[in-house]
Every structure is written in structure tokens, then in C-alpha cells.
JSON list of C-alpha atoms and ligand atoms in Angstrom, two decimals:
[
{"chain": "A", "resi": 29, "resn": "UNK", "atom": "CA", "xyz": [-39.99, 46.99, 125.42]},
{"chain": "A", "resi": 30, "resn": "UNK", "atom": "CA", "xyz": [-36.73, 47.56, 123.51]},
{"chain": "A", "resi": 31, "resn": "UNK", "atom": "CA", "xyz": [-35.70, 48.66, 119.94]},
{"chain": "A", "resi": 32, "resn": "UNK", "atom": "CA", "xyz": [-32.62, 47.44, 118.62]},
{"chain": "A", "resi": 33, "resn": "UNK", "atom": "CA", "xyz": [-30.59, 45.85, 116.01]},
{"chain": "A", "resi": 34, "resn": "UNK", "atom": "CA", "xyz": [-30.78, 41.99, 115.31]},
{"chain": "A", "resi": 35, "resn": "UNK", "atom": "CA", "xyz": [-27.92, 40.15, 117.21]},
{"chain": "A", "resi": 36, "resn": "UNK", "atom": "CA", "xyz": [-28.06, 36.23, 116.13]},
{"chain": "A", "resi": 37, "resn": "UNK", "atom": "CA", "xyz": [-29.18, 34.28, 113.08]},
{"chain": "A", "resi": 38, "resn": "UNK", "atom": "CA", "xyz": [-32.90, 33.57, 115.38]},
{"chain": "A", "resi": 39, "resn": "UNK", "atom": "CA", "xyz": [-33.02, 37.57, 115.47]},
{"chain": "A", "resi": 40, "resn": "UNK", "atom": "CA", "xyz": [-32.52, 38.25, 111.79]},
{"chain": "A", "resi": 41, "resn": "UNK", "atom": "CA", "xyz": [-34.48, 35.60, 110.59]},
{"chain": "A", "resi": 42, "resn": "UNK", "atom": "CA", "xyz": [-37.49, 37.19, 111.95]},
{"chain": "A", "resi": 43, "resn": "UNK", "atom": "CA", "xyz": [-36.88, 40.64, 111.55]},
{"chain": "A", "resi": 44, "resn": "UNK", "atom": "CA", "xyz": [-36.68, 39.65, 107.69]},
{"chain": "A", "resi": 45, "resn": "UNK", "atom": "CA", "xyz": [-39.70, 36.48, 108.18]},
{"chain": "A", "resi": 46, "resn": "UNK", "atom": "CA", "xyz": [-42.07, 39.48, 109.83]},
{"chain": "A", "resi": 47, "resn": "UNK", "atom": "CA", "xyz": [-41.37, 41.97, 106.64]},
{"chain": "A", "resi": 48, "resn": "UNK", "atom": "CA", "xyz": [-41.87, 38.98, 104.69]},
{"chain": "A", "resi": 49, "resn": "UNK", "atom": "CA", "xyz": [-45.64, 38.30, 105.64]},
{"chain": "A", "resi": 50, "resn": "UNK", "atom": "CA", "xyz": [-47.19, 41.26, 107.44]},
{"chain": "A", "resi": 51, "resn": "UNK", "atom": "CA", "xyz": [-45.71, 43.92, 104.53]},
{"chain": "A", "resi": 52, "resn": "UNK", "atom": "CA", "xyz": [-44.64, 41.96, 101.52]},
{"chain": "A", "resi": 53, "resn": "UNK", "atom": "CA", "xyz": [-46.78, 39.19, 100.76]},
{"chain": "A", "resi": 54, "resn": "UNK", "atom": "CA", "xyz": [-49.65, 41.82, 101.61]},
{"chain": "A", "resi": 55, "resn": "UNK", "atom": "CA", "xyz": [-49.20, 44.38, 99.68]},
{"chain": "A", "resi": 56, "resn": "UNK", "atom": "CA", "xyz": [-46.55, 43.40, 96.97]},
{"chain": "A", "resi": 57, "resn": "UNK", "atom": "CA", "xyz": [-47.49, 39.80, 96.76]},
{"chain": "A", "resi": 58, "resn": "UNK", "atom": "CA", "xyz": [-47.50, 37.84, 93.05]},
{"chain": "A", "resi": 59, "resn": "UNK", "atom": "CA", "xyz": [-50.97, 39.00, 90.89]},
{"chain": "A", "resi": 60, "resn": "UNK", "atom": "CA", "xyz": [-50.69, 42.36, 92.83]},
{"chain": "A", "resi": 61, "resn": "UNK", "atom": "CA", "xyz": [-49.43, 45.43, 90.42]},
{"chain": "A", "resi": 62, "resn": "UNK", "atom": "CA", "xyz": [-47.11, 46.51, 92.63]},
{"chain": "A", "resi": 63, "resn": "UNK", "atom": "CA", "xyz": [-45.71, 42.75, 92.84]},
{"chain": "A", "resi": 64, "resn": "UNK", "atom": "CA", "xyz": [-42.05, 42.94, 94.42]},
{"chain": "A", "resi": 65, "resn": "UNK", "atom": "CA", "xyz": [-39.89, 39.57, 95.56]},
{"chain": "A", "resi": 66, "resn": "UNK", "atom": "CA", "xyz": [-38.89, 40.29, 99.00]},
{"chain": "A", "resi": 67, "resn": "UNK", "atom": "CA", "xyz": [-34.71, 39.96, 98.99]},
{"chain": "A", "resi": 68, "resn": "UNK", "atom": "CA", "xyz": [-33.68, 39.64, 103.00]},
{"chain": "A", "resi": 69, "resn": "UNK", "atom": "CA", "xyz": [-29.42, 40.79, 101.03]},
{"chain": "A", "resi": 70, "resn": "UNK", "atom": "CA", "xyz": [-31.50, 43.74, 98.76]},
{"chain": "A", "resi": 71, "resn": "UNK", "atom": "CA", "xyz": [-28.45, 46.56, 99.71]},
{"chain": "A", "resi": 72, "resn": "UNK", "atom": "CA", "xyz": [-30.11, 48.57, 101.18]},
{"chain": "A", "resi": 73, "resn": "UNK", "atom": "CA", "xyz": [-30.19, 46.55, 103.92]},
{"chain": "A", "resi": 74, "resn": "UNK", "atom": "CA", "xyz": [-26.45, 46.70, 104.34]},
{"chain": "A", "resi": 75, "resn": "UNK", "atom": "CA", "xyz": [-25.94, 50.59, 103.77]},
{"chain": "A", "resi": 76, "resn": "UNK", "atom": "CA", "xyz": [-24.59, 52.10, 106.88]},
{"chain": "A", "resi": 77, "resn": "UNK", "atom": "CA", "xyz": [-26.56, 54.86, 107.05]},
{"chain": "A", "resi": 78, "resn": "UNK", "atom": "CA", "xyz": [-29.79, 52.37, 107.78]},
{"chain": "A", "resi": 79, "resn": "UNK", "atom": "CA", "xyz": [-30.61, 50.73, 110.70]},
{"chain": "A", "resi": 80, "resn": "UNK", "atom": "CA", "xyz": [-32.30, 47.61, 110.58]},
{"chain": "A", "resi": 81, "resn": "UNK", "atom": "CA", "xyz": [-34.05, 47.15, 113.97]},
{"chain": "A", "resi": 82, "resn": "UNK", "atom": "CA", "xyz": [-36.50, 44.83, 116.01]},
{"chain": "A", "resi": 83, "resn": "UNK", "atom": "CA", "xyz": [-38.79, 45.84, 118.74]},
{"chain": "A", "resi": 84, "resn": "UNK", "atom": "CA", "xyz": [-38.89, 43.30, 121.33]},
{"chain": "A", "resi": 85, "resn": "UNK", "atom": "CA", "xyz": [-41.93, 42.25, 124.06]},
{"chain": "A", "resi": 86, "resn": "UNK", "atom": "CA", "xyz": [-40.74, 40.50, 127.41]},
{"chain": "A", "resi": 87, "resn": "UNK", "atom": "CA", "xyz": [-38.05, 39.00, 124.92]},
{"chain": "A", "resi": 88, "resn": "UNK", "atom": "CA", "xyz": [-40.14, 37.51, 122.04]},
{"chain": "A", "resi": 89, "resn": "UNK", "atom": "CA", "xyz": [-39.48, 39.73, 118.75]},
{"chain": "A", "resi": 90, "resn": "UNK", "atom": "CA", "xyz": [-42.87, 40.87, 117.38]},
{"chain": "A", "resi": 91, "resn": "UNK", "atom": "CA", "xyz": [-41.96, 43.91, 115.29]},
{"chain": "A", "resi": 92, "resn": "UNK", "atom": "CA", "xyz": [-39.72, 45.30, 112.87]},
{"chain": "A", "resi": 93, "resn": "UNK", "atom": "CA", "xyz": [-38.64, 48.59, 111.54]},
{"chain": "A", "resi": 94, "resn": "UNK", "atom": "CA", "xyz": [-35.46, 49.81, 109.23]},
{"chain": "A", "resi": 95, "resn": "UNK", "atom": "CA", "xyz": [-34.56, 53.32, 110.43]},
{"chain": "A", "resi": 96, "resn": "UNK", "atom": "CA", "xyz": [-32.68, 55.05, 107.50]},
{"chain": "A", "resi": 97, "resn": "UNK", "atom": "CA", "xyz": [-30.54, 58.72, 108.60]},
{"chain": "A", "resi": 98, "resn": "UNK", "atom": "CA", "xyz": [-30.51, 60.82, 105.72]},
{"chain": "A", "resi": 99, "resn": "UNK", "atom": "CA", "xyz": [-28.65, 64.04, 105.20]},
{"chain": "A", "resi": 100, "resn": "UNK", "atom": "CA", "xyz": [-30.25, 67.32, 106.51]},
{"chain": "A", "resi": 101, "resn": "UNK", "atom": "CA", "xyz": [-32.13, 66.35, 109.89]},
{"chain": "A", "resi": 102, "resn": "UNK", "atom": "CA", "xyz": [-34.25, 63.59, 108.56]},
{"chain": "A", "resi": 103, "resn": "UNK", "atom": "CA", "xyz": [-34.76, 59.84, 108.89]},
{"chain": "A", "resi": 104, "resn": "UNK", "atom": "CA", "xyz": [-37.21, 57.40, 106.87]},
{"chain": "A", "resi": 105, "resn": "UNK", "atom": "CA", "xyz": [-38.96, 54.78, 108.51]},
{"chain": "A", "resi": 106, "resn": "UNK", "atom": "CA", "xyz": [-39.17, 51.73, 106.10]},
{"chain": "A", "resi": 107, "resn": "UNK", "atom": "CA", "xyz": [-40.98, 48.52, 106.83]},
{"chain": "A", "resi": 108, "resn": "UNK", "atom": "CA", "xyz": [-42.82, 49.39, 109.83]},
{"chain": "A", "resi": 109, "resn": "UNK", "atom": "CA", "xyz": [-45.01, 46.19, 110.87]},
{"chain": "A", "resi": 110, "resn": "UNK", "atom": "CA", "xyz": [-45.93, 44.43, 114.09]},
{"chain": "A", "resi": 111, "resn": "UNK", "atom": "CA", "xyz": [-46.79, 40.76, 113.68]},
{"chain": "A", "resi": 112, "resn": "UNK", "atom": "CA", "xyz": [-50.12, 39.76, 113.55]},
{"chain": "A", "resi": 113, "resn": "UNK", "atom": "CA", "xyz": [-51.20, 38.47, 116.35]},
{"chain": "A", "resi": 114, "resn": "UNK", "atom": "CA", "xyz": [-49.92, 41.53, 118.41]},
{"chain": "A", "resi": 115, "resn": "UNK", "atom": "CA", "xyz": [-51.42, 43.56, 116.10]},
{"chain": "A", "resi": 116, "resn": "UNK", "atom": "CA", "xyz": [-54.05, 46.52, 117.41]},
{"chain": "A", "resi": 117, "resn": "UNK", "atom": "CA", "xyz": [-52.84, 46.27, 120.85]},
{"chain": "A", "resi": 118, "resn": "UNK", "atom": "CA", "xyz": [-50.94, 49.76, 121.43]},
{"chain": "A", "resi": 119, "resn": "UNK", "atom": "CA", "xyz": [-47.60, 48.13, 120.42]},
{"chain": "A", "resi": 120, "resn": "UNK", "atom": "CA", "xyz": [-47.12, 49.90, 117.17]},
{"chain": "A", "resi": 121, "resn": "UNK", "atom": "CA", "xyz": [-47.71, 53.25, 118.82]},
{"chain": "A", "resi": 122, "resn": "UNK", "atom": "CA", "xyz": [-44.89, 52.35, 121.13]},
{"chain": "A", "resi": 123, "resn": "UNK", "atom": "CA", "xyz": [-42.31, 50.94, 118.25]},
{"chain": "A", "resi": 124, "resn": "UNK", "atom": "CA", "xyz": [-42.98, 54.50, 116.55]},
{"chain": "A", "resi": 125, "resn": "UNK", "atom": "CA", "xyz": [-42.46, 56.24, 119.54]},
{"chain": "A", "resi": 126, "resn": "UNK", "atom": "CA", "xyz": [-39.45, 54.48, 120.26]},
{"chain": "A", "resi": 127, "resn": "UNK", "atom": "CA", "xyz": [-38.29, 54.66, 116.56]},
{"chain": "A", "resi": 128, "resn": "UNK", "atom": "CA", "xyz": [-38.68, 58.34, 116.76]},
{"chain": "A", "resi": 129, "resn": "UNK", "atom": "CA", "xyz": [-36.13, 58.73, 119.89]},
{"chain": "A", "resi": 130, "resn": "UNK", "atom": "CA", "xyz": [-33.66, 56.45, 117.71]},
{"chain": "A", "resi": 131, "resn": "UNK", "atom": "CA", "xyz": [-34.02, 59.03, 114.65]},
{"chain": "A", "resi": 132, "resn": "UNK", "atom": "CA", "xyz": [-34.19, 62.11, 117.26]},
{"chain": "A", "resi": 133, "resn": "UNK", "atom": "CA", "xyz": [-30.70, 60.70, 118.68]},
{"chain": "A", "resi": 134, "resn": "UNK", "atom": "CA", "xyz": [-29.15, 60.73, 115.22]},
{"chain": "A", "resi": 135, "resn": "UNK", "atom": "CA", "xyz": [-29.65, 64.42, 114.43]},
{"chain": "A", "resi": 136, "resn": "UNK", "atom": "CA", "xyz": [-33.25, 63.84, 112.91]},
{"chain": "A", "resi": 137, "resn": "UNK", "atom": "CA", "xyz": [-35.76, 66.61, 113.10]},
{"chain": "A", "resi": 138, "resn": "UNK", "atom": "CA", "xyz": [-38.23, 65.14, 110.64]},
{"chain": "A", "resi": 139, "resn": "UNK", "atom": "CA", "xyz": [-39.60, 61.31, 109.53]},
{"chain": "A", "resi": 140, "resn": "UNK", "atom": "CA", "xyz": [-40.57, 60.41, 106.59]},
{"chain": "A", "resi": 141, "resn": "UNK", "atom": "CA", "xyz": [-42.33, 57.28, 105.33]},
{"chain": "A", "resi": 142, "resn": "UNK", "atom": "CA", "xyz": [-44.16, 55.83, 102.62]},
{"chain": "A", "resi": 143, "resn": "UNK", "atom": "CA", "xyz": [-47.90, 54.60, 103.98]},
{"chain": "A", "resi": 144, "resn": "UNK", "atom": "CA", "xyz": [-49.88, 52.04, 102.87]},
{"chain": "A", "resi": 145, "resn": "UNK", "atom": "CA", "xyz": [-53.84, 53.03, 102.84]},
{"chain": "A", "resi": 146, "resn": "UNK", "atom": "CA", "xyz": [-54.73, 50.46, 105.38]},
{"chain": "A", "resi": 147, "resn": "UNK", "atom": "CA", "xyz": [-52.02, 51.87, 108.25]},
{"chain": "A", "resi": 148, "resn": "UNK", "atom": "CA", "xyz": [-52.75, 55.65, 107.23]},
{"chain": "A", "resi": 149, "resn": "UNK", "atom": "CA", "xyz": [-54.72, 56.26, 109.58]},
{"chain": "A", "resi": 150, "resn": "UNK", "atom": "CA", "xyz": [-52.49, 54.61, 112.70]},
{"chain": "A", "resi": 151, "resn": "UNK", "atom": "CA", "xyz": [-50.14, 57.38, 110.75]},
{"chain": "A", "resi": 152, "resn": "UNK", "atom": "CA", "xyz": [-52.53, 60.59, 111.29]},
{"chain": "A", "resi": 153, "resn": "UNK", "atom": "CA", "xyz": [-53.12, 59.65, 114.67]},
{"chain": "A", "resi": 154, "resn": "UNK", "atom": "CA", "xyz": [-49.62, 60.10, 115.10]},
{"chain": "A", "resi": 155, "resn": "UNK", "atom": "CA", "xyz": [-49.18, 63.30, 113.75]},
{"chain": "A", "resi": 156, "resn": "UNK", "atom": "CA", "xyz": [-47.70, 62.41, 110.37]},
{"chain": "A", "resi": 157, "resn": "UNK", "atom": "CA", "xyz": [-49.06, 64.47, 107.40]},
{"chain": "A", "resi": 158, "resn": "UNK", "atom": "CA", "xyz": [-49.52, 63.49, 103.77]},
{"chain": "A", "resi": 159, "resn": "UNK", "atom": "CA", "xyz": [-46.16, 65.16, 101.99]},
{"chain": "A", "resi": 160, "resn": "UNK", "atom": "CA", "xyz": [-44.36, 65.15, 98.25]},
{"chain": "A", "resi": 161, "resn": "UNK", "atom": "CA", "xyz": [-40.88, 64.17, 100.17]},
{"chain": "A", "resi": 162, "resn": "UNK", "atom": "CA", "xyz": [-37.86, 64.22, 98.20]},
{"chain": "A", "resi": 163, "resn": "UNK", "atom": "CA", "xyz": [-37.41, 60.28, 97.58]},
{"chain": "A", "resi": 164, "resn": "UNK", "atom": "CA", "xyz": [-41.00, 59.20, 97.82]},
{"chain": "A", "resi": 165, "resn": "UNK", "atom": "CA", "xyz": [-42.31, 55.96, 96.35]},
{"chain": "A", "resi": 166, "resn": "UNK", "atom": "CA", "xyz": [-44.03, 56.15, 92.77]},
{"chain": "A", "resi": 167, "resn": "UNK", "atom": "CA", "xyz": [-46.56, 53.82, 94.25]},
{"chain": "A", "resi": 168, "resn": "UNK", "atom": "CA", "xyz": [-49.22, 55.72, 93.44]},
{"chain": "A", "resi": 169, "resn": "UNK", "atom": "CA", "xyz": [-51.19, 53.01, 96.32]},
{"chain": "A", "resi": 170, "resn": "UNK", "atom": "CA", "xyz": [-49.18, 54.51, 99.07]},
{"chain": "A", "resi": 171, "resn": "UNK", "atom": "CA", "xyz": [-49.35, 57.60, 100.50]},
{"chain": "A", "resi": 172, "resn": "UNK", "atom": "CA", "xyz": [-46.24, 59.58, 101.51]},
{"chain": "A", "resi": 173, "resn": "UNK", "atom": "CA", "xyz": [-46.36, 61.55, 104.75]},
{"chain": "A", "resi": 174, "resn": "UNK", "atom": "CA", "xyz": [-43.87, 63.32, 106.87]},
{"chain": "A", "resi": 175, "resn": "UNK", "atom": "CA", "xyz": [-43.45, 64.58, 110.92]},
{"chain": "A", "resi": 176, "resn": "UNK", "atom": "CA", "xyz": [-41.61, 66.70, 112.27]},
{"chain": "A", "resi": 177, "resn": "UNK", "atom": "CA", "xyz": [-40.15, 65.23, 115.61]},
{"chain": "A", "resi": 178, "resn": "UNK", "atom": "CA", "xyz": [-38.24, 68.48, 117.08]},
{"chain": "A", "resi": 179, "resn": "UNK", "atom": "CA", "xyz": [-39.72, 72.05, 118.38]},
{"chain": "A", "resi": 180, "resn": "UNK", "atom": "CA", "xyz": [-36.87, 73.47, 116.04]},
{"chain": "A", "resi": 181, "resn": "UNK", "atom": "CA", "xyz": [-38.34, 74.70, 112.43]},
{"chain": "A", "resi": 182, "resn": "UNK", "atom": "CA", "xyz": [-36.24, 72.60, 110.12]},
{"chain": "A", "resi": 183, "resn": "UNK", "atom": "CA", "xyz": [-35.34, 74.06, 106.66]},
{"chain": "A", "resi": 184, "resn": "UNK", "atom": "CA", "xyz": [-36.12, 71.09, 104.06]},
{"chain": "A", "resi": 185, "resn": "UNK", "atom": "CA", "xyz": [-34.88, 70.62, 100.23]},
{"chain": "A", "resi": 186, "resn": "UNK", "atom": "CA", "xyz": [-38.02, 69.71, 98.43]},
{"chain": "B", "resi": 16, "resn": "LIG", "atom": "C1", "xyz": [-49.66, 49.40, 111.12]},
{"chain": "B", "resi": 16, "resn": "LIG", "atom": "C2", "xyz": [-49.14, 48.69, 112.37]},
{"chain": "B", "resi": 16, "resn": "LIG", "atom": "C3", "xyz": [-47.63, 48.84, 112.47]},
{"chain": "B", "resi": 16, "resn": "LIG", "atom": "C4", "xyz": [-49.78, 49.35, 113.59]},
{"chain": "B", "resi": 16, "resn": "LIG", "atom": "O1", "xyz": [-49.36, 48.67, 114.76]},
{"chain": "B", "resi": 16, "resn": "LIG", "atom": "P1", "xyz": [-50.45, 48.16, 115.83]},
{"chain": "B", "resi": 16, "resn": "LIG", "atom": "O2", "xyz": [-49.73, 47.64, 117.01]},
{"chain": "B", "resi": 16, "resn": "LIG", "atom": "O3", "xyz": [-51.39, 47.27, 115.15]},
{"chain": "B", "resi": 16, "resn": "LIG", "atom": "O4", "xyz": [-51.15, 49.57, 116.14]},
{"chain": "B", "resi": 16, "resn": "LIG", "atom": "P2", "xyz": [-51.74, 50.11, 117.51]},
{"chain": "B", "resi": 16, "resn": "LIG", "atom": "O5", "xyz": [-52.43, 48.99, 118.21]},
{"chain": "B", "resi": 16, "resn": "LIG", "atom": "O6", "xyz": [-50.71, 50.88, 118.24]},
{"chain": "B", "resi": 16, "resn": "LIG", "atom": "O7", "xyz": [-52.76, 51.16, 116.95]},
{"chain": "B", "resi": 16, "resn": "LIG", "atom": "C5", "xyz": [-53.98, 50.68, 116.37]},
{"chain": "B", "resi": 16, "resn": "LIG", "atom": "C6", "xyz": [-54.18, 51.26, 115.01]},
{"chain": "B", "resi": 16, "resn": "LIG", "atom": "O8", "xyz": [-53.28, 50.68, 114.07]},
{"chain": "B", "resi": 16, "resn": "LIG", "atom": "C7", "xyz": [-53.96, 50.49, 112.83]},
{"chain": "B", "resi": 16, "resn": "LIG", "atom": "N1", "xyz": [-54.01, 49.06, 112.58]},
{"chain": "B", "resi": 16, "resn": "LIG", "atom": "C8", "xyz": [-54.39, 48.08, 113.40]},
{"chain": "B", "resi": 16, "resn": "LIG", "atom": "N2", "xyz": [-54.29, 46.88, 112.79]},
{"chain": "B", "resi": 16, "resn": "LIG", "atom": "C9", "xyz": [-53.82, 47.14, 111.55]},
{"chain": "B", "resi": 16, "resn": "LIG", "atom": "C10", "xyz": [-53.49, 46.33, 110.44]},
{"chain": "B", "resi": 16, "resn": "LIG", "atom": "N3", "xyz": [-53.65, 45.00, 110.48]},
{"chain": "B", "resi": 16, "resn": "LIG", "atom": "N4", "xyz": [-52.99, 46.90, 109.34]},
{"chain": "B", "resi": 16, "resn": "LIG", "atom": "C11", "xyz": [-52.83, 48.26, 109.29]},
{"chain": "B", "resi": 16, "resn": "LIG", "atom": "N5", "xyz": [-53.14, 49.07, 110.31]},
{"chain": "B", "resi": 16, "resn": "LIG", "atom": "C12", "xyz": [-53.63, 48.52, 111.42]},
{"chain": "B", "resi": 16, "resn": "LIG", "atom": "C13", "xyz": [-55.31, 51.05, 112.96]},
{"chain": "B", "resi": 16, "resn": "LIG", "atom": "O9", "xyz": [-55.27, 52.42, 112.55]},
{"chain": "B", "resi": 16, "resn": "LIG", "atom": "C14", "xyz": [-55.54, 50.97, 114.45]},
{"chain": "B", "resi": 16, "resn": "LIG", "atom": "O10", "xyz": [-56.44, 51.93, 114.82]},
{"chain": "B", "resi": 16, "resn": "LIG", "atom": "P3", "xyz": [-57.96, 51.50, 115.11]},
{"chain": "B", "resi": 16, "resn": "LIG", "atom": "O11", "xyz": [-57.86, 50.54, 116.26]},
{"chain": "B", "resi": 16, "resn": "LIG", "atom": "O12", "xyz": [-58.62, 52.80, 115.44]},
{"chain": "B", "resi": 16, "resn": "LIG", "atom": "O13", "xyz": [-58.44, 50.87, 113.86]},
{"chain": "B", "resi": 16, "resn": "LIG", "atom": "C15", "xyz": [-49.51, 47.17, 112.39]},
{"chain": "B", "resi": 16, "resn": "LIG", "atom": "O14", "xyz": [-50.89, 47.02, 112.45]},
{"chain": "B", "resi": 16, "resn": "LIG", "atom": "C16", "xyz": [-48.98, 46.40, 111.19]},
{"chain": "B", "resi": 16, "resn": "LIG", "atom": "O15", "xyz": [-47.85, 45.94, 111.22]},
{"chain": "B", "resi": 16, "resn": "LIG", "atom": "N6", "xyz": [-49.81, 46.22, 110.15]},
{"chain": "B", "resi": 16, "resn": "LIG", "atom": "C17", "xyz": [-49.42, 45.40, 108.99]},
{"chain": "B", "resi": 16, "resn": "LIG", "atom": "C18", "xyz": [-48.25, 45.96, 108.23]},
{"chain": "B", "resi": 16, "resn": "LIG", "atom": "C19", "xyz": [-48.46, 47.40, 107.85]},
{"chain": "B", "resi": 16, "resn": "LIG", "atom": "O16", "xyz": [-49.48, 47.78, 107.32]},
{"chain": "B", "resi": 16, "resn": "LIG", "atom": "N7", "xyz": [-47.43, 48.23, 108.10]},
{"chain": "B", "resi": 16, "resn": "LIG", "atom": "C20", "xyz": [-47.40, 49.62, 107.75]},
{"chain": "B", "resi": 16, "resn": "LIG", "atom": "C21", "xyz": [-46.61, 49.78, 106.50]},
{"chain": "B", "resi": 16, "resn": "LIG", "atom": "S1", "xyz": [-46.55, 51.50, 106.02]}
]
């Protein structure tokens, strides 16, 4: 299993294809309120401080995740999705496990993420907690939750 950044045109075209369908057209897909067009250039995607990354199986991409390093010790996970057909097989556990080395290796003592209700619970399992995180989404459909990934207490602005 490895987590790392896109590297050809094949690589990025399904890190943004599996955000496309297993996050996008899901949740944010046209006649939903929360309806958002899915923009592989949105900037976000280009700031430096975020880390678009894929989470490869014996070679084949099946996941995706965008790491973003924020200021005082903590990282939010954006995007998290495995594709479906590798879905419910212990693979997301290990992509979040693996994304929370990545973070842990960039000076992050906490993750923070938006949820979606139907992944909360993968979330809980985990150890994240529901939290009012400075940046949250105004979703009011998602729930924000946070984790704190060191043994150090972390001191955190709102
Ligand atoms: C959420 C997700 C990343 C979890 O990865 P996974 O490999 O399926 O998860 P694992 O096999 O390690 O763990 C299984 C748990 O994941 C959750 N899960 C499984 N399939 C899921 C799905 N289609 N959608 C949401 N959560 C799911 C469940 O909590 C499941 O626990 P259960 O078996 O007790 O019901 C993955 O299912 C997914 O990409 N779902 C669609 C996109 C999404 O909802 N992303 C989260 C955005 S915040």
C-alpha cells in the first residue's frame, strides 16, 4: 500500500475521476441543496500548503485524499474516498492511517475534517470527535470532527 502524490496524466485523472463519483456526484450532485460542480483546477488544488495524494493497491489507484498543513500543528483531510468496489474492505482504515503519518510528518498534532453522515461512523471508529473547528463547512449535512494524532496536548485557536 502506498500514499503519494499523482505522478502522470493516468494518475491525476483518477485521483480527480474517484472525487468525481464516490464524493461529488453523491453528495453535491445537481437537484441536491448542497449542489457543487466538481472543478479538477478549483485552487485549492494548487496551493502549496495541500497535498493532493492517491493511495495505491498492488499498483492500481483506488483511493484518494487531499492532505492540507495548516498553521499551528494541524492538517485537514479533504476528499477522503475509496472507490467503490474496494469499498468496506479495511482499505479506508489503512489510507487514514497512512494519511495520518503524512500529517504527523509535517508538524501536525491534530486532523480535522468535514464528515458526511454516511462515513461518520468509519470516523468515530477512528477516534475522531464531532468539533466547531476554526474553518468548518456551513453544510449544515456534514458533521465536523477533529483528532488529535500526537501524545503532546496541543493548544488550539478556536
Ligand atoms: C468512507 C470510506 C473512505 C471508508 O473506506 P472503506 O474502505 O469503505 O472503509 P473500511 O472498510 O476501512 O471500514 C468500513 C467502514 O467504512 C464505512 N463505510 C463503508 N462503506 C461506506 C460507504 N459506501 N460510504 C460511507 N462509509 C462507508 C462504514 O462505517 C464501514 O463500517 P461498517 O462495515 O461497520 O458499516 C469509503 O467507504 C468511501 O470512500 N465512501 C464514499 C465516499 C465518502 O463517503 N467519503 C467520506 C467523505 S467525508
Amino acid at each position: 500500500m502506498v500514499l503519494r502524490p499523482p505522478r502522470s496524466l493516468g494518475e491525476w485523472t483518477r485521483y480527480h475521476d474517484i472525487r468525481k463519483r464516490c464524493i461529488f456526484n453523491k453528495y453535491h450532485g445537481k437537484g441536491s441543496a448542497h449542489y457543487f460542480k466538481y472543478d479538477p483546477g478549483y485552487r485549492d488544488e494548487r496551493d502549496p500548503a495541500n497535498h493532493p495524494l492517491i493511495f495505491l493497491a498492488d499498483g492500481v489507484v483506488i483511493g484518494t485524499i487531499r492532505i492540507d498543513v495548516r498553521p499551528e500543528g494541524r492538517a485537514v483531510f479533504r476528499l477522503v474516498a475509496i472507490d467503490t468496489p474496494w469499498q468496506g474492505q479495511g482499505l479506508g482504515t489503512i489510507m487514514l492511517e497512512m494519511a495520518e503519518n503524512y500529517a504527523r510528518a509535517r508538524g501536525a498534532g491534530v486532523v480535522c475534517l468535514n464528515s458526511v453522515p454516511d462515513a461518520y461512523s468509519f470516523y468515530a471508529r477512528h477516534g475522531f470527535n464531532p468539533a466547531r473547528w476554526d474553518g468548518r463547512t456551513r453544510n449544515e449535512t456534514e458533521i465536523p470532527v477533529m483528532k488529535q494524532i500526537t501524545s503532546e496536548p496541543m493548544q488550539l485557536a478556536a
